[in-house]
């Protein structure tokens, strides 16, 4: 059986988790404790960069969530999450990459922002550009894939709701706001959604990592 190494609070691992559920693929979930177990030799043999997710299927070991999603889509085509035309495939990948390269990297800044140290205008403007792009990419459609869910919805859907839970308003982006409500109501999202105590623990963990990194820089 396919093995899925993950941590439930990782938004990147959650992409694959959601896809496995949406595609109805049987899998063995293997929790990786990110408090140090990710550096164990056994796990490093699978993931040399000590990251989740990792997918092991037969003799194949895959890291990097986008590569894993592509593999699942081609290896298990029974429930398709990808369009067929070149333009639609490119649009799907464009949304995936904007979410991965532009939106997600700002997550830490939003987590550590406070009344004393609010987000800078630069980061606020970048977030607005990302949300505007996604809103326009949706248009009046139910999903990025039109009337059907696709891999763009999965990647964006594992990320955008996190920002909402952190207080980032989607009120100015009507299509995106309606899409988010539609997405988080799906069973795959409900089954993988962190509860409030776990979500608060995840926030504290990120804040702690930022504080440690800052102290290390000050010592250098």
Coordinates of C-alpha atoms in Angstrom, one line a residue:
X1 CA 0.0 0.0 0.0
X2 CA 1.1 3.6 -0.6
X3 CA 2.8 5.2 2.4
X4 CA 2.2 8.9 3.2
X5 CA 4.6 10.6 5.6
X6 CA 3.1 13.8 6.9
X7 CA 2.4 16.1 9.8
X8 CA -1.2 17.2 10.1
X9 CA -0.2 20.9 10.7
X10 CA 1.9 21.2 7.6
X11 CA 0.0 23.0 4.9
X12 CA 2.3 21.6 2.3
X13 CA 1.7 18.0 3.4
X14 CA -2.0 18.7 3.6
X15 CA -2.1 19.3 -0.1
X16 CA -1.2 15.6 -0.7
X17 CA -3.5 14.4 2.1
X18 CA -6.5 16.2 0.6
X19 CA -5.6 14.8 -2.9
X20 CA -5.4 11.3 -1.6
X21 CA -8.9 11.6 0.0
X22 CA -10.4 13.4 -3.0
X23 CA -9.0 10.7 -5.4
X24 CA -10.1 8.0 -3.0
X25 CA -6.7 6.3 -3.0
X26 CA -6.0 3.9 -0.1
X27 CA -2.9 4.8 1.8
X28 CA -1.0 4.2 5.1
X29 CA -0.6 7.5 7.0
X30 CA 2.7 7.8 8.8
X31 CA 3.0 10.7 11.2
X32 CA 6.4 12.4 11.4
X33 CA 7.1 14.2 14.7
X34 CA 8.6 17.6 13.6
X35 CA 10.0 18.2 17.0
X36 CA 13.1 16.3 16.0
X37 CA 12.2 13.0 14.5
X38 CA 12.5 14.5 11.0
X39 CA 16.3 14.4 11.5
X40 CA 16.4 10.6 12.3
X41 CA 18.6 8.7 9.9
X42 CA 15.7 6.5 8.7
X43 CA 13.6 9.5 7.7
X44 CA 16.6 11.3 6.1
X45 CA 17.1 8.4 3.8
X46 CA 13.6 9.1 2.5
X47 CA 13.7 12.9 2.7
X48 CA 17.3 14.3 2.7
X49 CA 16.0 17.8 3.3
X50 CA 14.0 16.6 6.4
X51 CA 10.7 17.9 5.1
X52 CA 7.2 16.4 4.8
X53 CA 5.4 15.2 2.8
X54 CA 7.0 12.1 1.5
X55 CA 5.2 9.5 -0.7
X56 CA 6.4 5.9 -1.0
X57 CA 4.7 3.7 -3.6
X58 CA 6.2 0.3 -4.4
X59 CA 9.9 1.1 -5.1
X60 CA 9.4 4.8 -5.7
X61 CA 10.1 7.5 -3.1
X62 CA 8.9 11.0 -3.8
X63 CA 9.4 14.4 -2.1
X64 CA 8.1 17.8 -3.1
X65 CA 4.3 18.2 -3.0
X66 CA 3.7 19.4 -6.5
X67 CA 5.7 16.4 -7.9
X68 CA 3.7 14.1 -5.7
X69 CA 0.4 15.5 -6.8
X70 CA 1.4 15.1 -10.5
X71 CA 2.4 11.5 -9.8
X72 CA -0.9 10.7 -8.0
X73 CA -2.9 12.3 -10.9
X74 CA -1.1 10.2 -13.6
X75 CA -0.8 7.0 -11.6
X76 CA -4.4 7.0 -10.3
X77 CA -6.5 8.5 -13.0
X78 CA -9.8 7.0 -12.0
X79 CA -10.8 10.2 -10.2
X80 CA -9.3 13.0 -12.3
X81 CA -8.2 16.3 -10.8
X82 CA -6.5 17.7 -13.8
X83 CA -7.9 19.3 -17.0
X84 CA -7.0 18.1 -20.5
X85 CA -6.3 21.2 -22.6
X86 CA -2.9 22.9 -22.7
X87 CA -4.4 26.2 -21.7
X88 CA -6.3 24.8 -18.8
X89 CA -3.3 22.8 -17.5
X90 CA -1.1 25.9 -17.7
X91 CA -3.8 27.9 -15.8
X92 CA -4.0 25.2 -13.1
X93 CA -0.2 25.1 -12.7
X94 CA -0.1 28.9 -12.7
X95 CA -2.4 29.0 -9.7
X96 CA -0.4 26.3 -7.9
X97 CA 2.9 28.2 -8.4
X98 CA 1.5 31.6 -7.4
X99 CA 0.2 30.0 -4.2
X100 CA 3.4 28.2 -3.5
X101 CA 5.9 30.9 -4.5
X102 CA 4.1 34.1 -3.7
X103 CA 1.4 33.6 -1.1
X104 CA 2.7 30.8 1.2
X105 CA 6.1 32.4 1.9
X106 CA 4.2 35.3 3.6
X107 CA 2.5 32.9 6.1
X108 CA 5.2 33.2 8.8
X109 CA 5.1 37.1 8.6
X110 CA 1.3 36.9 9.2
X111 CA 1.7 34.4 12.1
X112 CA 4.2 36.6 14.0
X113 CA 2.5 40.0 13.2
X114 CA 1.0 41.7 16.2
X115 CA -0.4 45.1 17.3
X116 CA 3.1 46.1 18.3
X117 CA 4.7 44.9 15.1
X118 CA 2.0 44.9 12.3
X119 CA 2.7 43.7 8.8
X120 CA 4.7 46.1 6.7
X121 CA 3.2 47.9 3.8
X122 CA 5.3 45.8 1.4
X123 CA 4.0 42.5 2.7
X124 CA 0.4 43.8 2.9
X125 CA 0.6 44.9 -0.7
X126 CA 2.1 41.6 -1.8
X127 CA -0.7 39.7 0.0
X128 CA -3.3 41.9 -1.7
X129 CA -1.7 41.2 -5.1
X130 CA -1.8 37.4 -4.5
X131 CA -5.5 37.5 -3.4
X132 CA -6.5 39.7 -6.2
X133 CA -4.8 37.4 -8.7
X134 CA -6.6 34.3 -7.3
X135 CA -9.9 36.1 -7.3
X136 CA -9.5 37.1 -10.9
X137 CA -8.3 33.6 -11.8
X138 CA -11.5 32.2 -10.4
X139 CA -13.8 34.7 -12.1
X140 CA -17.4 33.6 -11.7
X141 CA -16.6 29.9 -11.6
X142 CA -17.2 27.5 -8.6
X143 CA -13.6 26.2 -8.7
X144 CA -10.4 27.0 -10.5
X145 CA -11.2 24.1 -12.7
X146 CA -14.6 25.5 -13.6
X147 CA -17.4 23.3 -12.3
X148 CA -15.0 20.6 -11.1
X149 CA -12.3 20.6 -8.5
X150 CA -8.7 20.4 -9.8
X151 CA -5.2 20.4 -8.3
X152 CA -5.1 24.2 -8.3
X153 CA -8.1 24.1 -5.8
X154 CA -6.2 21.7 -3.6
X155 CA -3.0 23.7 -3.5
X156 CA -4.8 27.0 -2.9
X157 CA -7.3 25.4 -0.7
X158 CA -4.7 24.1 1.7
X159 CA -3.2 27.6 2.0
X160 CA -5.8 30.4 1.6
X161 CA -8.0 29.3 4.6
X162 CA -4.9 29.4 6.8
X163 CA -4.6 33.1 6.1
X164 CA -8.3 33.5 6.9
X165 CA -7.9 31.8 10.2
X166 CA -5.0 34.2 11.0
X167 CA -7.3 37.2 10.4
X168 CA -6.7 38.0 6.7
X169 CA -10.0 39.2 5.4
X170 CA -11.3 38.0 2.0
X171 CA -14.2 40.5 2.0
X172 CA -12.7 42.5 -0.9
X173 CA -12.5 39.3 -3.0
X174 CA -16.0 38.1 -3.5
X175 CA -15.2 35.1 -5.8
X176 CA -12.4 33.9 -3.6
X177 CA -14.5 34.3 -0.5
X178 CA -17.3 32.2 -2.0
X179 CA -14.8 29.6 -3.3
X180 CA -13.3 29.3 0.2
X181 CA -16.7 28.6 1.8
X182 CA -17.3 26.0 -0.9
X183 CA -13.9 24.4 -0.5
X184 CA -13.8 24.1 3.3
X185 CA -17.2 22.4 3.3
X186 CA -15.9 19.4 1.4
X187 CA -15.3 16.3 3.4
X188 CA -11.6 16.1 2.5
X189 CA -11.1 19.5 4.0
X190 CA -13.2 18.8 7.0
X191 CA -11.2 15.6 7.7
X192 CA -7.8 17.3 7.5
X193 CA -8.7 20.6 9.2
X194 CA -6.6 21.3 12.3
X195 CA -8.8 21.9 15.4
X196 CA -8.4 25.2 17.3
X197 CA -6.0 23.8 20.0
X198 CA -3.7 22.3 17.3
X199 CA -3.9 25.4 15.3
X200 CA -2.8 27.5 18.2
X201 CA 0.0 25.1 19.0
X202 CA 1.1 25.4 15.3
X203 CA 1.2 29.2 15.6
X204 CA 3.2 29.1 18.8
X205 CA 5.7 26.6 17.2
X206 CA 6.2 29.0 14.3
X207 CA 6.7 32.0 16.6
X208 CA 9.2 30.0 18.6
X209 CA 11.2 29.1 15.5
X210 CA 11.3 32.7 14.4
X211 CA 12.5 33.8 17.9
X212 CA 15.2 31.1 17.9
X213 CA 16.4 32.2 14.4
X214 CA 16.5 35.8 15.5
X215 CA 18.6 34.9 18.6
X216 CA 21.0 32.9 16.5
X217 CA 21.5 35.8 14.1
X218 CA 22.2 38.1 17.0
X219 CA 24.9 35.8 18.3
X220 CA 26.7 35.7 15.0

